[in-house]
mmCIF file of C-alpha atoms in Angstrom:
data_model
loop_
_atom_site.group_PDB
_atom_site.id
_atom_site.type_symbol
_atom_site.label_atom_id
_atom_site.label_comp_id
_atom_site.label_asym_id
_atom_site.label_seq_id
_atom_site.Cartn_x
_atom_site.Cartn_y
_atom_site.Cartn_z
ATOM 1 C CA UNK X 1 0.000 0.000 0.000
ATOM 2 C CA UNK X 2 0.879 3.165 -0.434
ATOM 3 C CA UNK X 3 0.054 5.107 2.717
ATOM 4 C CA UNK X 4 -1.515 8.202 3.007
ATOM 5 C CA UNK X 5 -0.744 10.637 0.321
ATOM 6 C CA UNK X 6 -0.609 14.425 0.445
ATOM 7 C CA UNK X 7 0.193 17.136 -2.020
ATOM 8 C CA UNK X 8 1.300 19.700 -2.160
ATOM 9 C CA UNK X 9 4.537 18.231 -0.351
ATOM 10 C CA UNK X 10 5.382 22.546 0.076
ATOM 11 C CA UNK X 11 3.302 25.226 -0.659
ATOM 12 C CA UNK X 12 4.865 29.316 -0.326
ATOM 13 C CA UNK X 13 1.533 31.839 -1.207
ATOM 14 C CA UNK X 14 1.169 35.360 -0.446
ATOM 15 C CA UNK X 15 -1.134 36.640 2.180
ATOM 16 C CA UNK X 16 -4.992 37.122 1.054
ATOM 17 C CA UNK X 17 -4.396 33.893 -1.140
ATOM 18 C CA UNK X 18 -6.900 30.826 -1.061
ATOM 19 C CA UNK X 19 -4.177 27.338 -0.310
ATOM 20 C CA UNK X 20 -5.782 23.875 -0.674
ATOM 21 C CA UNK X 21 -3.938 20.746 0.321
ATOM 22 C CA UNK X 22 -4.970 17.821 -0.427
ATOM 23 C CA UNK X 23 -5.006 14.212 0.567
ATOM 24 C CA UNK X 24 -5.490 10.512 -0.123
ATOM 25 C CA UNK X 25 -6.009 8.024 2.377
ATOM 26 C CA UNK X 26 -5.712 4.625 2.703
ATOM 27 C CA UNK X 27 -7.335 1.999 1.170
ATOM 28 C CA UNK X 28 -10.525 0.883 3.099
ATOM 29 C CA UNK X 29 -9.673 3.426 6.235
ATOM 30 C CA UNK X 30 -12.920 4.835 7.164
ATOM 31 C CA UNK X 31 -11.866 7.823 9.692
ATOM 32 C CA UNK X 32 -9.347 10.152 7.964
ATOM 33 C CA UNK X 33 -8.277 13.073 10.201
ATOM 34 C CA UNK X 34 -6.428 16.590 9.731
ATOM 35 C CA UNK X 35 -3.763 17.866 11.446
ATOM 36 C CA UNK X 36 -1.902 21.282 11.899
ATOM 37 C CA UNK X 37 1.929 21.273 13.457
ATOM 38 C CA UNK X 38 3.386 24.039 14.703
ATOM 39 C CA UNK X 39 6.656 24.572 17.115
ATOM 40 C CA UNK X 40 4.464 27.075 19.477
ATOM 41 C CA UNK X 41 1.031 24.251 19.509
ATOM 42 C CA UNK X 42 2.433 20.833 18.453
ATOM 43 C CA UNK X 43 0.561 18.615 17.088
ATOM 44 C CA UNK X 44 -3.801 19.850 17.151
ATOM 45 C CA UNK X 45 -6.455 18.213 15.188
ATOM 46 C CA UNK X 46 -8.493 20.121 12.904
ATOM 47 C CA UNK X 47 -11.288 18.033 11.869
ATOM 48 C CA UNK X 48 -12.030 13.939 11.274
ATOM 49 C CA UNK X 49 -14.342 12.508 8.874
ATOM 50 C CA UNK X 50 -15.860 8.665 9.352
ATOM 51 C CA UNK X 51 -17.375 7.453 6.351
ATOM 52 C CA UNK X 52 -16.821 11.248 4.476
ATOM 53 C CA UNK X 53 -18.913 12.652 6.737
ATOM 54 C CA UNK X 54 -17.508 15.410 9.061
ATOM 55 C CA UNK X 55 -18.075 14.005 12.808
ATOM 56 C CA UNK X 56 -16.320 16.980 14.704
ATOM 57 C CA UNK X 57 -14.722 19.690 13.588
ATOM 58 C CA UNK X 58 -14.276 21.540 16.710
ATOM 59 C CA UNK X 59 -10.213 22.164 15.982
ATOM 60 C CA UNK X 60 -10.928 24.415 13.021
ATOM 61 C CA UNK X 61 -9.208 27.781 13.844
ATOM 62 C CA UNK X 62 -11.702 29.857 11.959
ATOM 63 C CA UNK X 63 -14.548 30.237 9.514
ATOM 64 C CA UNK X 64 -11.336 30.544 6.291
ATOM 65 C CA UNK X 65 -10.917 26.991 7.121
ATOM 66 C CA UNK X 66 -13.024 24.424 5.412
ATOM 67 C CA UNK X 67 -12.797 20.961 4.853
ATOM 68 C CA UNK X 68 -14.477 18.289 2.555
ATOM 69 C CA UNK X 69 -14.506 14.665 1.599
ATOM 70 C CA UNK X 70 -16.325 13.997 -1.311
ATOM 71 C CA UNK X 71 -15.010 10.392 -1.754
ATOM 72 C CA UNK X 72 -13.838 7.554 0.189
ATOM 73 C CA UNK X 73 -10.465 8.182 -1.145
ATOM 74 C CA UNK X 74 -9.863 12.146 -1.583
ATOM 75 C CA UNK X 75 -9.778 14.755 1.367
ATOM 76 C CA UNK X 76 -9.532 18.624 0.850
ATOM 77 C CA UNK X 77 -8.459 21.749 3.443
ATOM 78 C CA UNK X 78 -8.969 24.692 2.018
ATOM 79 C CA UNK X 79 -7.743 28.260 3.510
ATOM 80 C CA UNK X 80 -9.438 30.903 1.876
ATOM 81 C CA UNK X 81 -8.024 34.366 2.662
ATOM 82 C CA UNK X 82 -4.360 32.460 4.224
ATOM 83 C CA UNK X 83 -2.453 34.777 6.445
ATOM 84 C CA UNK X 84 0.762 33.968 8.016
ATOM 85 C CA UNK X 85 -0.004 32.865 10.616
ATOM 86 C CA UNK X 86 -1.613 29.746 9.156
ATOM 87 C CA UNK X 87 2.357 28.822 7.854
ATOM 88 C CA UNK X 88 2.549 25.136 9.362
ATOM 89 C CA UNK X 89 2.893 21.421 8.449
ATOM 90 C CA UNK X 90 -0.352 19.953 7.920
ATOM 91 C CA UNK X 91 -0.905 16.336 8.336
ATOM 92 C CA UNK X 92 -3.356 13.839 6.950
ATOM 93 C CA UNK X 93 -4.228 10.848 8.419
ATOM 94 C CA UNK X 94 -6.518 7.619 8.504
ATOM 95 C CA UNK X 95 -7.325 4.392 10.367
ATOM 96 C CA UNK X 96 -9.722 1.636 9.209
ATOM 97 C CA UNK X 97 -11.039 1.873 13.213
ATOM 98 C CA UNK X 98 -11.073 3.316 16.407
ATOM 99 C CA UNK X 99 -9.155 0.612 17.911
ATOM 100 C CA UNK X 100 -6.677 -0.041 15.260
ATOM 101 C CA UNK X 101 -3.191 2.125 13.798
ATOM 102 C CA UNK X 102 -3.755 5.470 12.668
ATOM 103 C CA UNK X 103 -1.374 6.378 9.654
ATOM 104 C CA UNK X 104 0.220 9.748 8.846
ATOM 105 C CA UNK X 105 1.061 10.918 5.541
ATOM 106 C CA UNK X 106 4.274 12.842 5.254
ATOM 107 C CA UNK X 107 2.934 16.540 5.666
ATOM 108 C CA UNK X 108 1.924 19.758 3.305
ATOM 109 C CA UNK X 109 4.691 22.474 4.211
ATOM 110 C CA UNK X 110 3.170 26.097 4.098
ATOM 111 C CA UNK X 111 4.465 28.921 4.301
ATOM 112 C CA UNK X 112 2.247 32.506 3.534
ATOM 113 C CA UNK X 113 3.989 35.657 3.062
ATOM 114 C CA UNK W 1 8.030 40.094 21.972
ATOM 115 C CA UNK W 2 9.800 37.326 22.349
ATOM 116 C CA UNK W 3 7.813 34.372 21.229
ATOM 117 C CA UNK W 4 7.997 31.009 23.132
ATOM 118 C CA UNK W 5 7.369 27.533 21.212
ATOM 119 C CA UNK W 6 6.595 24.173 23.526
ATOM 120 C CA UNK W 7 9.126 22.933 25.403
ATOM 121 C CA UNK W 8 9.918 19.530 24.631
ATOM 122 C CA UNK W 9 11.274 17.700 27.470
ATOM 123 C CA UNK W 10 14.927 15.584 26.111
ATOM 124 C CA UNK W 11 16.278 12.568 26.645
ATOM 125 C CA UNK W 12 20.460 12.322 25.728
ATOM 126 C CA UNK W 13 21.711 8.659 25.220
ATOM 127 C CA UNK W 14 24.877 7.636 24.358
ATOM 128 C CA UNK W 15 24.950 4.939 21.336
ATOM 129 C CA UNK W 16 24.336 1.465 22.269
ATOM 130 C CA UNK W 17 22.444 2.428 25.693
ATOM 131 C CA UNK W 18 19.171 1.459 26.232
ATOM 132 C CA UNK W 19 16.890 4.115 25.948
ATOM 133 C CA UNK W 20 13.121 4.626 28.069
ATOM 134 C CA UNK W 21 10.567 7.415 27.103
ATOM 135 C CA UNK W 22 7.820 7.857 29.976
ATOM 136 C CA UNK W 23 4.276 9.277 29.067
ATOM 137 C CA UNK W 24 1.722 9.999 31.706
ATOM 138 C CA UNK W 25 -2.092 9.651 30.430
ATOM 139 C CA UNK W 26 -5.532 10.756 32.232
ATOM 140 C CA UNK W 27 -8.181 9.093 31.139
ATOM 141 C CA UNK W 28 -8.743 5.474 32.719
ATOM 142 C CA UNK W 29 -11.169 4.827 30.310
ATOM 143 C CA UNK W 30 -8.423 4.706 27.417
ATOM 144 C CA UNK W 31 -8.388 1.458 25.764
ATOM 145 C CA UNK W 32 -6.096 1.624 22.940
ATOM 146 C CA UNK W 33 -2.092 3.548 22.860
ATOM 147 C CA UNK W 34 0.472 4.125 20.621
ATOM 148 C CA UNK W 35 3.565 5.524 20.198
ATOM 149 C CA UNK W 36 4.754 7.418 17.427
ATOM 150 C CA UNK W 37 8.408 8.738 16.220
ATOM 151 C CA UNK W 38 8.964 11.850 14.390
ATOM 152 C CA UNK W 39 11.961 12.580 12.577
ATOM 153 C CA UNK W 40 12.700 16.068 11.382
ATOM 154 C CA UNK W 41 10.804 17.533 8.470
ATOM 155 C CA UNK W 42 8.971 13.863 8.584
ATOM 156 C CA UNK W 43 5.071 12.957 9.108
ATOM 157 C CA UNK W 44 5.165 10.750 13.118
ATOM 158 C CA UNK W 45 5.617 7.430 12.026
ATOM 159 C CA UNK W 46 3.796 4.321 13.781
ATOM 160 C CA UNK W 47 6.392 2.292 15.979
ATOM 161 C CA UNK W 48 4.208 0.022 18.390
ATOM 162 C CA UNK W 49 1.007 -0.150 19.565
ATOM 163 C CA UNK W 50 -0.579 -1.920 22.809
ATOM 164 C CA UNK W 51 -4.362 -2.539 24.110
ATOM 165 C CA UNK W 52 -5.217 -1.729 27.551
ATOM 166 C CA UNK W 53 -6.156 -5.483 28.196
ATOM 167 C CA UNK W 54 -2.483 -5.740 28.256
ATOM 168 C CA UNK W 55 0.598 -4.601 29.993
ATOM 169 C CA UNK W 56 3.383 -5.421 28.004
ATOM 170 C CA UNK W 57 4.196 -5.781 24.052
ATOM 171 C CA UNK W 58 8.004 -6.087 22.004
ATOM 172 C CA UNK W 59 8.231 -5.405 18.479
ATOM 173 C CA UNK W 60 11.770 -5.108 17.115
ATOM 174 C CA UNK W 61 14.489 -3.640 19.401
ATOM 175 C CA UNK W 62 10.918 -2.188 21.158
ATOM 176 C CA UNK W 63 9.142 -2.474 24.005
ATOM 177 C CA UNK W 64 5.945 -1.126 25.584
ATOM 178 C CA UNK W 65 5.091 -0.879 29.209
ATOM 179 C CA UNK W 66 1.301 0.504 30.506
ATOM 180 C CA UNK W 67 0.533 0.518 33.852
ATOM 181 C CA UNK W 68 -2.853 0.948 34.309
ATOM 182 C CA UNK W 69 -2.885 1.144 37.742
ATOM 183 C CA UNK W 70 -0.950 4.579 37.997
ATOM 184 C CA UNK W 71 -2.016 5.682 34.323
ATOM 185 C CA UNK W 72 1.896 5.433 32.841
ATOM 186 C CA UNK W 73 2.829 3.973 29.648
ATOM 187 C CA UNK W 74 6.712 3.723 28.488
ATOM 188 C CA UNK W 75 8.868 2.932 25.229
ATOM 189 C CA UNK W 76 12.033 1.440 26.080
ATOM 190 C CA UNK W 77 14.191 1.268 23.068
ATOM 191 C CA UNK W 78 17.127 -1.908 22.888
ATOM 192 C CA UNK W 79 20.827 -0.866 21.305
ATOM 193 C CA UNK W 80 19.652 2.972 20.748
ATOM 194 C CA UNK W 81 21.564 4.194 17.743
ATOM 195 C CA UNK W 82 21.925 8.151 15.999
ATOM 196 C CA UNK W 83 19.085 6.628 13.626
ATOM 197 C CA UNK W 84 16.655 6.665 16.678
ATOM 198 C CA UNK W 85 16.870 10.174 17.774
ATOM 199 C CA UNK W 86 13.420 11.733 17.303
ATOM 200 C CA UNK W 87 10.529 13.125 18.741
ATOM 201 C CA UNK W 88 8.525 10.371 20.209
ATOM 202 C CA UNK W 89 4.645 10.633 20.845
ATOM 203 C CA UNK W 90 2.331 8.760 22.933
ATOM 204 C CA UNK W 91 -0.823 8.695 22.134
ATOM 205 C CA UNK W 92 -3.928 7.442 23.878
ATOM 206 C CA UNK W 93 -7.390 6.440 22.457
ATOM 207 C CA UNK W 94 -10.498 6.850 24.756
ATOM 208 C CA UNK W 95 -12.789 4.679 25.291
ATOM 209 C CA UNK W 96 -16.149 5.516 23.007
ATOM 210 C CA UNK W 97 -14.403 8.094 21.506
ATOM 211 C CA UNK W 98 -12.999 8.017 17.774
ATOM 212 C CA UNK W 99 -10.104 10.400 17.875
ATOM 213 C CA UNK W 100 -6.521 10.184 19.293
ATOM 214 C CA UNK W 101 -5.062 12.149 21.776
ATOM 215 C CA UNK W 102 -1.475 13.171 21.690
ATOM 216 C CA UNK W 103 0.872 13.959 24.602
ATOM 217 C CA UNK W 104 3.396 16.662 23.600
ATOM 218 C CA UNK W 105 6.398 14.476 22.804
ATOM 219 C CA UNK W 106 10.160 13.945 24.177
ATOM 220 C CA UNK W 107 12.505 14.844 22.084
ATOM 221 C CA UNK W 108 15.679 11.828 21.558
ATOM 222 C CA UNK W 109 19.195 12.984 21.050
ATOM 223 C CA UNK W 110 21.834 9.776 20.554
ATOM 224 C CA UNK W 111 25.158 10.409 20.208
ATOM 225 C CA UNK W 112 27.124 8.433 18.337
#
């Protein structure tokens, strides 16, 4: 298997700009769930989907962030205006079940200006 | 101002010592842990997991400890070497609840 895929891998944008990163889960994992990494937070989760449906998205920062999942195997998080302080790594990740291995893919680098 | 980022706590190993990582959880009702390892500019990376109706599980120069009673879990690593050092994460799955929560890491510095 592949594992979770993300891309962009990096992503630089100016200030004001709309960023979407997107992601690809695993095979048959039914919970996929998005991350944000920073050195001043650590690790915080965003929002988690179970079957594509949002369950909680409590995490979001803000009304720029939105999230979707219009298929069992393709995730979006979109920032629409960015500002710089939304420069992070941003994680995906799934797990077929609550009580089994949640998998990471390897991060979306951003950066706003 | 000056800006201030988490502070990870460290653990400094020589190569070839054993190494043990301690995390403290808080929820008794947590059924399910893992721990994680995060190497720089890297996505955390699954090392071993363990299920609360144990208290011990090895996996390849790894070992994981929970003690229910007193709510601690550890990762003792065999033989570390400079390929080990990392931030590792524990993280703990509640009972009835879908989502992982992460403790805040230790950071892993081997010297060769």
């Amino acid at each position: 298997d592949a594992g979770v895929i993300q891309s962009p891998r990096h992503e630089v944008t100016e200030m004001g700009q709309e960023v979407t990163l997107r992601c690809k889960p695993i095979s048959g994992h039914d919970y996929l769930f998005w991350y944000r990494q920073t050195m001043m937070r650590g690790l915080e989760l965003l929002i988690y989907f179970n079957n594509n449906v949002p369950i909680d998205d409590s995490g979001m920062p803000e009304d720029r962030f939105s999230a979707k999942m219009p298929n069992a195997s393709f995730s979006t998080l979109k920032i629409q205006p960015s500002e710089p302080r939304d420069s992070a790594v941003y994680f995906c990740a799934s797990r077929r079940t609550p009580q089994e291995t949640q998998y990471f893919g390897p991060g979306t680098r951003l950066l706003v200006l | 101002g000056e800006s201030v980022g988490l502070h990870l706590p460290t653990l400094s190993v020589q190569e070839g010592d054993n190494s043990i990582i301690n995390c403290a959880y808080s929820n008794s009702a947590s059924d399910y842990f893992i721990w994680y390892k995060q190497e720089s500019g890297k996505g955390p990376q699954f090392i071993i997991d363990i299920r609360s109706n144990m208290d011990k599980r090895q996996g390849q120069r790894v070992t994981v400890l929970l003690n229910k009673t007193v709510k601690h879990l550890s990762l003792q690593i065999a033989a570390t070497q400079p390929g080990d050092s990392a931030v590792y994460f524990c993280a703990e799955n509640r009972g009835g609840f879908q989502k992982l929560v992460f403790g805040t890491g230790t950071r892993l510095l081997v010297s060769p």
